[in-house]
Coordinates of C-alpha atoms and ligand atoms in Angstrom, one line a residue:
X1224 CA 45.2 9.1 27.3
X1225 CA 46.7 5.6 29.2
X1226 CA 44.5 3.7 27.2
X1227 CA 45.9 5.1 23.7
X1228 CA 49.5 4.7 24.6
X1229 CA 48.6 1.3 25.9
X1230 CA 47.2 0.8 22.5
X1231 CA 50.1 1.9 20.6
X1232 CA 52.0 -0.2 22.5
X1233 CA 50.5 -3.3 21.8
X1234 CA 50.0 -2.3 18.4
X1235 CA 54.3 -1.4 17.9
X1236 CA 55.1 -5.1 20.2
X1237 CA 52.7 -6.9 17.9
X1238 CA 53.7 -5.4 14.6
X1239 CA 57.4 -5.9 15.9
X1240 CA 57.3 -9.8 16.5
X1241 CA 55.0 -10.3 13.9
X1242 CA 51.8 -11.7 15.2
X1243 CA 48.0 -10.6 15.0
X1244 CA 46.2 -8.1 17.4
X1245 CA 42.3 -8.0 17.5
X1246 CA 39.6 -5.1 18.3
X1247 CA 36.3 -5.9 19.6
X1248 CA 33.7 -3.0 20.0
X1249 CA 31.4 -3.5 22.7
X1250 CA 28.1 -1.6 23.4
X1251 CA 26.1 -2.3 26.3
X1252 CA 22.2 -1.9 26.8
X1253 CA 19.6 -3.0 28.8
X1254 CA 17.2 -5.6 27.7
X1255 CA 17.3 -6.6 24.3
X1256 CA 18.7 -2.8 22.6
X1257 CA 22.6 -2.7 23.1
X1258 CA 22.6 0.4 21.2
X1259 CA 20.7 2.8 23.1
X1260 CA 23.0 3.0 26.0
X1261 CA 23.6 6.4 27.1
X1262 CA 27.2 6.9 28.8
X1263 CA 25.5 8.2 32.0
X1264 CA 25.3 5.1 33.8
X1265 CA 29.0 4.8 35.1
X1266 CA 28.1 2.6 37.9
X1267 CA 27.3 -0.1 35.1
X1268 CA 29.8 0.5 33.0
X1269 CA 32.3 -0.1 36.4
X1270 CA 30.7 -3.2 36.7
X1271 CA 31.0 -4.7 32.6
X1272 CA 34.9 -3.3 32.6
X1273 CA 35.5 -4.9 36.6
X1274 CA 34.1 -8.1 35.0
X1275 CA 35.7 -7.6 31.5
X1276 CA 39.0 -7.4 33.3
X1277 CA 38.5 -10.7 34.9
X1278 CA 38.1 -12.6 31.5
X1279 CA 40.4 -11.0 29.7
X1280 CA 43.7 -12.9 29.7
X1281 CA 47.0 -11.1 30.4
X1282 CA 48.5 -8.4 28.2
X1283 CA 44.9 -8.1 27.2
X1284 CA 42.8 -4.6 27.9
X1285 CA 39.8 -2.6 27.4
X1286 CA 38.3 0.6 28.0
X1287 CA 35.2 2.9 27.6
X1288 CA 34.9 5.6 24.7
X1289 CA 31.4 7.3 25.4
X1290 CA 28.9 4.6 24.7
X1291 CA 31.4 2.3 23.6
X1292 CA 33.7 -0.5 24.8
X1293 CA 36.9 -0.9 23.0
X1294 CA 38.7 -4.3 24.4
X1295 CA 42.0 -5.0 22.8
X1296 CA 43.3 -8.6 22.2
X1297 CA 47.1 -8.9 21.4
X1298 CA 48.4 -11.7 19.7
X1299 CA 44.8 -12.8 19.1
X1300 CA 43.7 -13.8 15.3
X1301 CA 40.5 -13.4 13.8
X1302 CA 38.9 -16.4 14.8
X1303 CA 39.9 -16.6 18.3
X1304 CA 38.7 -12.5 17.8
X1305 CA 35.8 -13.8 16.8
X1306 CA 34.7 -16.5 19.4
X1307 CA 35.6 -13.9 22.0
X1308 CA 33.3 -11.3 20.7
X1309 CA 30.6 -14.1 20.1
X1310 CA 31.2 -15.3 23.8
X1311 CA 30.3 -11.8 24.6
X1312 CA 27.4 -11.0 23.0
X1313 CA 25.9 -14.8 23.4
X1314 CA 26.6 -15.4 26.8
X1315 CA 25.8 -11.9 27.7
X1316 CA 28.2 -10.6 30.9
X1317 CA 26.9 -12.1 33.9
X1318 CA 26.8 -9.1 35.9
X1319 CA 25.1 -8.2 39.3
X1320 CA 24.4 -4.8 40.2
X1321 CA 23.8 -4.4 44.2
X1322 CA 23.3 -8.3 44.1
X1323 CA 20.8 -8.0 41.5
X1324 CA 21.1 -9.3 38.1
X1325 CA 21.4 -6.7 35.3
X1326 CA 19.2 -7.2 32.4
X1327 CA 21.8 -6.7 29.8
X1328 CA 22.8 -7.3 26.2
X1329 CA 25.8 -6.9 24.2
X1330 CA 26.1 -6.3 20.6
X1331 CA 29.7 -6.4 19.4
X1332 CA 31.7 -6.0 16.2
X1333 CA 35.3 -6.8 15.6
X1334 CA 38.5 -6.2 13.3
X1335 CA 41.9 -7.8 13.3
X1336 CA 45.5 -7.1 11.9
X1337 CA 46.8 -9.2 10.7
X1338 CA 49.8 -8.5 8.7
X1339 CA 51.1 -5.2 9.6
X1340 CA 52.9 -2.5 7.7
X1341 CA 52.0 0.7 9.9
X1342 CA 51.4 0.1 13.0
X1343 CA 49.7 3.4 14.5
X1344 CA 48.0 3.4 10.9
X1345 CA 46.9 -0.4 11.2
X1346 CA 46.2 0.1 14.5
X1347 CA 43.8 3.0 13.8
X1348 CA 42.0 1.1 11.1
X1349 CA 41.3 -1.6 13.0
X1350 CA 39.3 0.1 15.5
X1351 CA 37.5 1.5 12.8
X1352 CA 36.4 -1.4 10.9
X1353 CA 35.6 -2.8 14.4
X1354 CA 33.0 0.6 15.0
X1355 CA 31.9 -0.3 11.3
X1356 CA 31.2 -4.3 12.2
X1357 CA 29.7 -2.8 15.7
X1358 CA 27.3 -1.1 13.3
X1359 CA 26.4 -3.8 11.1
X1360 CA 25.5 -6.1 14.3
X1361 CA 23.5 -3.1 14.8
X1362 CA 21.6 -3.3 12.0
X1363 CA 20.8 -7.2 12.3
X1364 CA 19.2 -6.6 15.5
X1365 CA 20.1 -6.7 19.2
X1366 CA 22.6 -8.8 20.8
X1367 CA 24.7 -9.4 17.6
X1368 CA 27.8 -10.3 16.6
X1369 CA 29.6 -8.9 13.3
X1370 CA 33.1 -9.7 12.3
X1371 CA 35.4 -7.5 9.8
X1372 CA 36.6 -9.7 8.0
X1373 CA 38.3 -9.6 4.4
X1374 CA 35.0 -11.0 3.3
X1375 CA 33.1 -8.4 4.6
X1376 CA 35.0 -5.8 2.7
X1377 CA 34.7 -8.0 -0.3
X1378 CA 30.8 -8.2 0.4
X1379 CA 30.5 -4.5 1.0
X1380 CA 32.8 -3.3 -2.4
X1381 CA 30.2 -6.0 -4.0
X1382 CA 26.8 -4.3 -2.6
X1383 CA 28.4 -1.0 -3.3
X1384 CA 29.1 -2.1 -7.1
X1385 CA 25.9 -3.5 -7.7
X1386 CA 23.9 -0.7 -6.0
X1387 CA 25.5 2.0 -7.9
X1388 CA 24.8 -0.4 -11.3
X1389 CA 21.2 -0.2 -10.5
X1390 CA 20.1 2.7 -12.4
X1391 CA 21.8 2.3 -15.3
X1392 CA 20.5 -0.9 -15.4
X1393 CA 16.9 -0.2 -15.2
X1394 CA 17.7 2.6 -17.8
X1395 CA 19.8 0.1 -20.2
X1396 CA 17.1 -2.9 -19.7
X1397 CA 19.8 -5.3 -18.1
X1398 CA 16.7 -7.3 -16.2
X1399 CA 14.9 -10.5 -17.6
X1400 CA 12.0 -12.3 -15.6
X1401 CA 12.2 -15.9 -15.2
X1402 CA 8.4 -17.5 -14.9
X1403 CA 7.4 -20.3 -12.6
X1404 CA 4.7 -22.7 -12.8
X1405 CA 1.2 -21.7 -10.2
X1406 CA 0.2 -25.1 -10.1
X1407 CA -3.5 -26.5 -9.5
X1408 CA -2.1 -30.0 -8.0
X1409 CA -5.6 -31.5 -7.9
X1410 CA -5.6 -31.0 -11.7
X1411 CA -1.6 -31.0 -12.5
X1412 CA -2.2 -27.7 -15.0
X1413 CA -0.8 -24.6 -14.4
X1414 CA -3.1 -22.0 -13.4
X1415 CA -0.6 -19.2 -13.4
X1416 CA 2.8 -17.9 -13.8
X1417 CA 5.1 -15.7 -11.1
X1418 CA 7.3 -13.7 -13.2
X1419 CA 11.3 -13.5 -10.9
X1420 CA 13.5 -11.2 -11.9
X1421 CA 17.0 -11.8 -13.1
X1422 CA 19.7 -9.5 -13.4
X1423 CA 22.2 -10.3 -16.1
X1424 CA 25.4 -7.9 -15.0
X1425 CA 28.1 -6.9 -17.4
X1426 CA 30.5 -8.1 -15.2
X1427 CA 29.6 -9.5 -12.2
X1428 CA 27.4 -11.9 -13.9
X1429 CA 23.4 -13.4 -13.5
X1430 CA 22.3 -11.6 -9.6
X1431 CA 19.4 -13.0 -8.0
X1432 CA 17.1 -10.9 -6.8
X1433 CA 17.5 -12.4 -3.1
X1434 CA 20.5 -10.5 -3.6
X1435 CA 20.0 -6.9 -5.4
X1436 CA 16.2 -6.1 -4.1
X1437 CA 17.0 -5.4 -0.9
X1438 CA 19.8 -3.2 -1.9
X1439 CA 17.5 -1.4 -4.4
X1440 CA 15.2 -1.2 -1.5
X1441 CA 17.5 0.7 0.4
X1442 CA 18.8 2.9 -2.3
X1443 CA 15.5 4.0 -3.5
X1444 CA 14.9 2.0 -6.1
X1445 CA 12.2 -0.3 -5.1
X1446 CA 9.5 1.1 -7.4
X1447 CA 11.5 1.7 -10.5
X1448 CA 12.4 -2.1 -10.0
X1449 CA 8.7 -2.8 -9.7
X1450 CA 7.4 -0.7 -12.6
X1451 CA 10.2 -2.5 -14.6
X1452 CA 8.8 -5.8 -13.8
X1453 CA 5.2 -5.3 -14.0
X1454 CA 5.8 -3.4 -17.5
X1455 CA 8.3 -6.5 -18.8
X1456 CA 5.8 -9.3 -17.7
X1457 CA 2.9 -7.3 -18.9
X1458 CA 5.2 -7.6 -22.2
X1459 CA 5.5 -11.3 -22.0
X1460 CA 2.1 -12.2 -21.1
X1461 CA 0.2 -12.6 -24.2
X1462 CA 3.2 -15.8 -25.3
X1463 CA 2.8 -17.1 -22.0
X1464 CA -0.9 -17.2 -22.4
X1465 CA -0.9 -18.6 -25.5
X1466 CA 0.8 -21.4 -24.5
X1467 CA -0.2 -22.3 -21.2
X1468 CA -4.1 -21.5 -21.7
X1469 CA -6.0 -19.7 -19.2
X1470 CA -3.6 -18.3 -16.3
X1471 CA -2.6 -15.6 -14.4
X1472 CA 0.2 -13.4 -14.1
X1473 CA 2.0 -12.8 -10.8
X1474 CA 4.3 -9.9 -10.3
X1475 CA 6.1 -9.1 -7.1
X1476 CA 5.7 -5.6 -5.9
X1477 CA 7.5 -3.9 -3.3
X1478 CA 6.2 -2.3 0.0
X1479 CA 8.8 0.2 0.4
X1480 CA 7.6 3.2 -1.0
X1481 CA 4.3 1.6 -1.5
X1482 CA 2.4 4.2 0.7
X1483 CA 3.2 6.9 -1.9
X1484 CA -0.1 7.9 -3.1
X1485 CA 2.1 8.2 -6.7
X1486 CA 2.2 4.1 -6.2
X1487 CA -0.7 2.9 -7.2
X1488 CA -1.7 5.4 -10.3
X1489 CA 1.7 4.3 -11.7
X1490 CA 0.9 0.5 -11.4
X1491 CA -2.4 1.2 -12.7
X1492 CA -1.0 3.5 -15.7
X1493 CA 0.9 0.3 -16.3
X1494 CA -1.5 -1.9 -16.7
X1495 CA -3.9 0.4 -18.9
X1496 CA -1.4 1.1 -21.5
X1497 CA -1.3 -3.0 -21.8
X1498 CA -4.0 -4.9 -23.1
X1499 CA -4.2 -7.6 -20.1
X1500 CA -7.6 -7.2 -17.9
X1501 CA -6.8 -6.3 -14.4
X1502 CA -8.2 -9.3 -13.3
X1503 CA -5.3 -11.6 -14.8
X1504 CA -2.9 -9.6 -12.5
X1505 CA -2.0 -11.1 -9.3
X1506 CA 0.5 -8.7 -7.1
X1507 CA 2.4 -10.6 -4.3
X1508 CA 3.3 -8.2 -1.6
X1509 CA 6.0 -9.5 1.2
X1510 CA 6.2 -7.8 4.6
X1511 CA 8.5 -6.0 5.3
X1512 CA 10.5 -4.7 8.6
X1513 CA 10.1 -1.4 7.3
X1514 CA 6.4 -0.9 6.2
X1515 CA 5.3 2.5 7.6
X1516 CA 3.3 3.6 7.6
X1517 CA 1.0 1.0 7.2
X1518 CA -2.5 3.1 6.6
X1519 CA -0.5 4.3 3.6
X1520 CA 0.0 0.8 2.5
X1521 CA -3.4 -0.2 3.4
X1522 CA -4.7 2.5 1.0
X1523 CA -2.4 2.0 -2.0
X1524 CA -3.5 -1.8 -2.4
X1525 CA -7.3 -0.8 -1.9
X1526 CA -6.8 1.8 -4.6
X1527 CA -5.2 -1.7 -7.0
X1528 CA -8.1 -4.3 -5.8
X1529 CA -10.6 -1.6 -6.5
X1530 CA -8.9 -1.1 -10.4
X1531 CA -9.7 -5.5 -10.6
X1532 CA -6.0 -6.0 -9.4
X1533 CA -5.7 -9.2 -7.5
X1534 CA -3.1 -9.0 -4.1
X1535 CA -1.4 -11.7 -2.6
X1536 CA 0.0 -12.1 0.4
X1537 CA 3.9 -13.6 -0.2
X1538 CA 5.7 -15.5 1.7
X1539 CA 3.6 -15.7 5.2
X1540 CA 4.7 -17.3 7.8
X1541 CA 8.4 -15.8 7.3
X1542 CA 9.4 -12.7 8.1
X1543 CA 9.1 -10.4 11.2
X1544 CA 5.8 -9.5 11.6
X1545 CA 3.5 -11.4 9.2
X1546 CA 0.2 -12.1 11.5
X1547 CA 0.2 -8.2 12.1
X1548 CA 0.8 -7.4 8.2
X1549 CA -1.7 -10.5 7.9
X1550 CA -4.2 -9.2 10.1
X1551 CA -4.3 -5.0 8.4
X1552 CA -4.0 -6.3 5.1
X1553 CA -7.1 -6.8 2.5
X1554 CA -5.6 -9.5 0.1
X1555 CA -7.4 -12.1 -2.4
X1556 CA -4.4 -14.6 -2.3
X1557 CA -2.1 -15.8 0.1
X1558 CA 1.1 -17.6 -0.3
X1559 CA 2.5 -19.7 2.5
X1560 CA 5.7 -19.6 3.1
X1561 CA 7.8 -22.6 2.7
X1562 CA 8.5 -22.3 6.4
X1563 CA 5.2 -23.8 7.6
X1564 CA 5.4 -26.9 4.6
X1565 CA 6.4 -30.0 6.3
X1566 CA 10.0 -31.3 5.4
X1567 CA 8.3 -34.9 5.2
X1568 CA 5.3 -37.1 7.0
X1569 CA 6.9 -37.4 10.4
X1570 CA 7.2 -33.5 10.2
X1571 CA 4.4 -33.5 12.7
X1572 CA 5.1 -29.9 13.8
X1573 CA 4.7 -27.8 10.1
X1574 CA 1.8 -30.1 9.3
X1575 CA 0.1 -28.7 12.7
X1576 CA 1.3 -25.8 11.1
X1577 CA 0.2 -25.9 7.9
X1578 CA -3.1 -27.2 8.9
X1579 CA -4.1 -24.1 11.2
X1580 CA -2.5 -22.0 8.3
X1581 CA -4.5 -22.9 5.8
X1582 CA -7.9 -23.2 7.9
X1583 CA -7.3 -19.5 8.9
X1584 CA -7.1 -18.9 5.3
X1585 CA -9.9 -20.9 4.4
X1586 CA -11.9 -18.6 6.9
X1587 CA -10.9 -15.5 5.4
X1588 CA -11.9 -17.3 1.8
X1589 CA -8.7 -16.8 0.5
X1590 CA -7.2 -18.4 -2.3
X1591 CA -4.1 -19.9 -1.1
X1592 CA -1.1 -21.2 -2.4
X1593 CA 1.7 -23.1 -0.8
X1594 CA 4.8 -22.4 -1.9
X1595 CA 8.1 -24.2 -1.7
X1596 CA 6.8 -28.2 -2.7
X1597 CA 10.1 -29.7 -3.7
X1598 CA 9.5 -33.5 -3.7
X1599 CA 6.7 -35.8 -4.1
X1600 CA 6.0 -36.5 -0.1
X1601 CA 5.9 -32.9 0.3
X1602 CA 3.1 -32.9 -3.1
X1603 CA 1.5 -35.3 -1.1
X1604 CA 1.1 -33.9 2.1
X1605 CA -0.3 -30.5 0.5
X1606 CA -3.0 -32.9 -1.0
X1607 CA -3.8 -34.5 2.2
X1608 CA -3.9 -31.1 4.1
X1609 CA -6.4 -30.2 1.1
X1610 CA -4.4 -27.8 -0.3
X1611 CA -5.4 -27.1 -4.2
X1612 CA -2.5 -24.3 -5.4
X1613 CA 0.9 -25.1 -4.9
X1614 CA 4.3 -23.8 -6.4
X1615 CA 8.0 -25.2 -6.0
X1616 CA 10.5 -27.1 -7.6
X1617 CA 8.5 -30.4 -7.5
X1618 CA 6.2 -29.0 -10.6
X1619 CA 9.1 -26.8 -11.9
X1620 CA 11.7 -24.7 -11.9
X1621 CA 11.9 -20.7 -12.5
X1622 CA 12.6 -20.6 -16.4
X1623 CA 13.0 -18.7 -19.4
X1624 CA 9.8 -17.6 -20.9
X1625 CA 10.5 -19.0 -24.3
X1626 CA 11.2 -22.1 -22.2
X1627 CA 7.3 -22.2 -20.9
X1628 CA 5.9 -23.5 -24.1
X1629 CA 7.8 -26.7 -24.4
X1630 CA 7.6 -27.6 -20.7
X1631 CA 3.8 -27.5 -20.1
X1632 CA 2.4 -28.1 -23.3
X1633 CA -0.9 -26.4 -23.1
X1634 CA -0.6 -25.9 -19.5
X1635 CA -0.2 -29.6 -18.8
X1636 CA 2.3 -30.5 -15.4
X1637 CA 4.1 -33.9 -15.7
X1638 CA 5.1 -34.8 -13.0
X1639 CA 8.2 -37.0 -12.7
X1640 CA 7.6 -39.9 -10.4
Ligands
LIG2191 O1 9.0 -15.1 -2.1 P1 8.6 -15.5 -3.5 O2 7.4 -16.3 -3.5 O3 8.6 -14.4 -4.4 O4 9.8 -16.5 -3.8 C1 10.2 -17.0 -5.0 C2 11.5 -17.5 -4.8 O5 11.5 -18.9 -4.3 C3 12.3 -17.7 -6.1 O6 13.6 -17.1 -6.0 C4 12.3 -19.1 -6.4 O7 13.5 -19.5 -7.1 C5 12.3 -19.7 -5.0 N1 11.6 -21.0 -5.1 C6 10.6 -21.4 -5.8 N2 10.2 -22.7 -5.6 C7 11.1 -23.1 -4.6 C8 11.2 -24.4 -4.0 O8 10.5 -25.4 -4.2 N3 12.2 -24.5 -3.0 C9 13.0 -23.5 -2.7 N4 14.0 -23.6 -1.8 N5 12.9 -22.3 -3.3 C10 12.0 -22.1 -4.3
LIG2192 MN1 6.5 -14.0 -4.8

């Protein structure tokens, strides 16, 4: 193969005057999925390599391997690597077919070497953390851009660390729940509590959840986590109560895995063997990209309102598909998303926002909470927009349960001017 000797080449002239060499893999598609390219259209792929060719500069070269478009950059480092590869996928290609434009997109990932010691081996590793950056881009969506970088590695040995901790951790009770204040802003009480998880690691130190539920979503986890924090808060609640007065609890559940008919009986098994009434129980379910299928979803939350459970809606206005989880889903809560709260009065825009938000809501006569409310013209706006619930840093912070107590002495908010 020309192209593989042409590699090795580079790779050997690189290595031997000691300068960098970057790999960019390329996959073509047509509108808006660069993966599902099939290699059959050779008249196309003519076309992205005649172009390719004409931007490369010299000593530079590419070819095509199946689907893929390998494009070899001697002498290039990782950020000039990198701003080719974006260039690429951002700008798209350009290209005319029979003096028509092509509708196509580009994702791309991309590797360097840096320091070499082997050159055929370095060279071979490069192309495939390139395929495995190609991937990632993948993953993130259509015309992406992913770079293998040291700090990818570093992030992937991290996710792989803290996914294969999971289990033991659920097992050895390493996760705590932080609460934060539900606040009636009308009234400056606190009218419930959202229990967040924490992870406390024995070496990689406090995770936030941000961080390791999406992982445990992928590995399977997701309702061991949940079952965990529903049966810890459920734990905690009586204190909480106690101090704070009348409230309710808010857990976060899940959707992955939440079709499982399994779902709800263990949630509800949950709550029986505590002593809390249904009715104090708010879950907060988020979208997800992945909720399918959806009937199944639509029938495990049924099964929990029908038991007294209260559902929320989290985080709407975020996400990917929140008016069409909005529109399927039977909640008694919904929590807007800190996306549609306006950054300050001239934030003209998210109070429009907000506004039509909160009348749809209204419509639906659901309960509705705005999350996010950080400062005091932000506290103010959700007043004027007549909002009554409202959660953020302004009223508090996520904390400690033994903390609760001495922060809102019997439920009382004081705010700091
Ligand atoms: O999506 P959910 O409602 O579960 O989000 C809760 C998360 O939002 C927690 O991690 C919490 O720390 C964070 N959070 C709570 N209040 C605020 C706020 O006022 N501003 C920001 N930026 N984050 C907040
Ligand atoms: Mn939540």
């Amino acid at each position: 193969m020309l192209f593989l000797r042409e590699c090795e080449d580079a790779a050997r002239e690189a290595s031997r005057r000691g300068v960098p060499l970057g790999v960019i893999a390329l996959s073509i598609g047509e509108g808006d999925e660069a993966r599902l390219w099939t290699p059959l259209d050779a008249a196309i792929f003519d076309t992205v390599s005649q172009k390719l060719r004409e931007r490369l500069r010299p000593g530079c070269f590419s070819s095509q391997f199946g689907s893929t478009i390998f494009i070899v950059l001697p002498g290039t480092g990782e950020e000039e690597t990198a701003a080719f590869g974006r260039r690429l996928v951002e700008r798209g290609l350009d290209l005319y077919l029979d003096g028509t434009p092509m509708e196509l997109s580009a994702s791309a990932g991309a590797a360097t070497v840096v320091a070499w010691s082997d050159a055929s081996r370095d060279l071979r590793d490069a192309f495939s953390r390139a395929v495995a950056a190609l991937h990632l881009a993948w993953r993130r969506g259509s015309a992406s851009f992913t770079m293998h970088s040291i700090a990818f590695d570093r992030q992937r040995r991290r996710e792989n660390c803290i996914g294969r901790a999971i289990a033991n951790a659920l097992h050895r009770g390493e996760f705590t729940l932080n609460y934060q204040p539900i606040v009636d802003v009308i009234e400056s009480r606190v009218v419930a509590v959202e229990a967040l998880m924490r992870w406390k690691h024995p070496s990689l130190g406090g995770l936030m959840p941000d961080e390791f539920v999406p992982l445990a979503e992928r590995l399977g986890y997701a309702r061991g986590l949940d079952e965990y924090a529903l049966t810890a808060a459920l734990v905690d609640f009586p204190a909480l109560r106690d101090a704070l007065g009348d409230v309710k609890l808010h857990v976060n559940i899940s959707p992955e895995q939440l079709w499982l008919p399994a779902a709800a009986q263990t949630l509800l098994a949950i709550v029986a063997s505590s002593k809390i009434d249904p009715g104090d129980i708010v879950l907060e379910v988020t979208e997800s990209a992945r909720v399918e299928p959806l009937d199944g979803l639509v029938a495990t939350l049924e099964r929990l309102r029908c038991a007294g459970v209260r559902i929320a809606i989290d985080d709407l206005g975020a996400g990917f598909n929140s008016f069409q989880f909005f529109a399927n889903i039977t909640s008694d809560v919904v929590k807007i998303d800190r996306t549609v709260v306006p950054l300050d009065r001239t934030d003209e825009r998210r109070k429009a926002m907000l506004d039509g938000v909160m009348r749809v809501c209204s419509a639906l006569r659901l309960d509705q909470i705005v999350e996010g409310v950080e400062t005091r013209e932000q506290h103010e706006l959700v007043l004027a927009a007549g909002g009554r619930l409202a959660q953020g840093f302004r009223y508090g912070f996520p904390v400690a349960p033994e903390l609760i107590a001495g922060l809102y002495p019997q439920g009382k908010v004081q705010l700091a001017r």
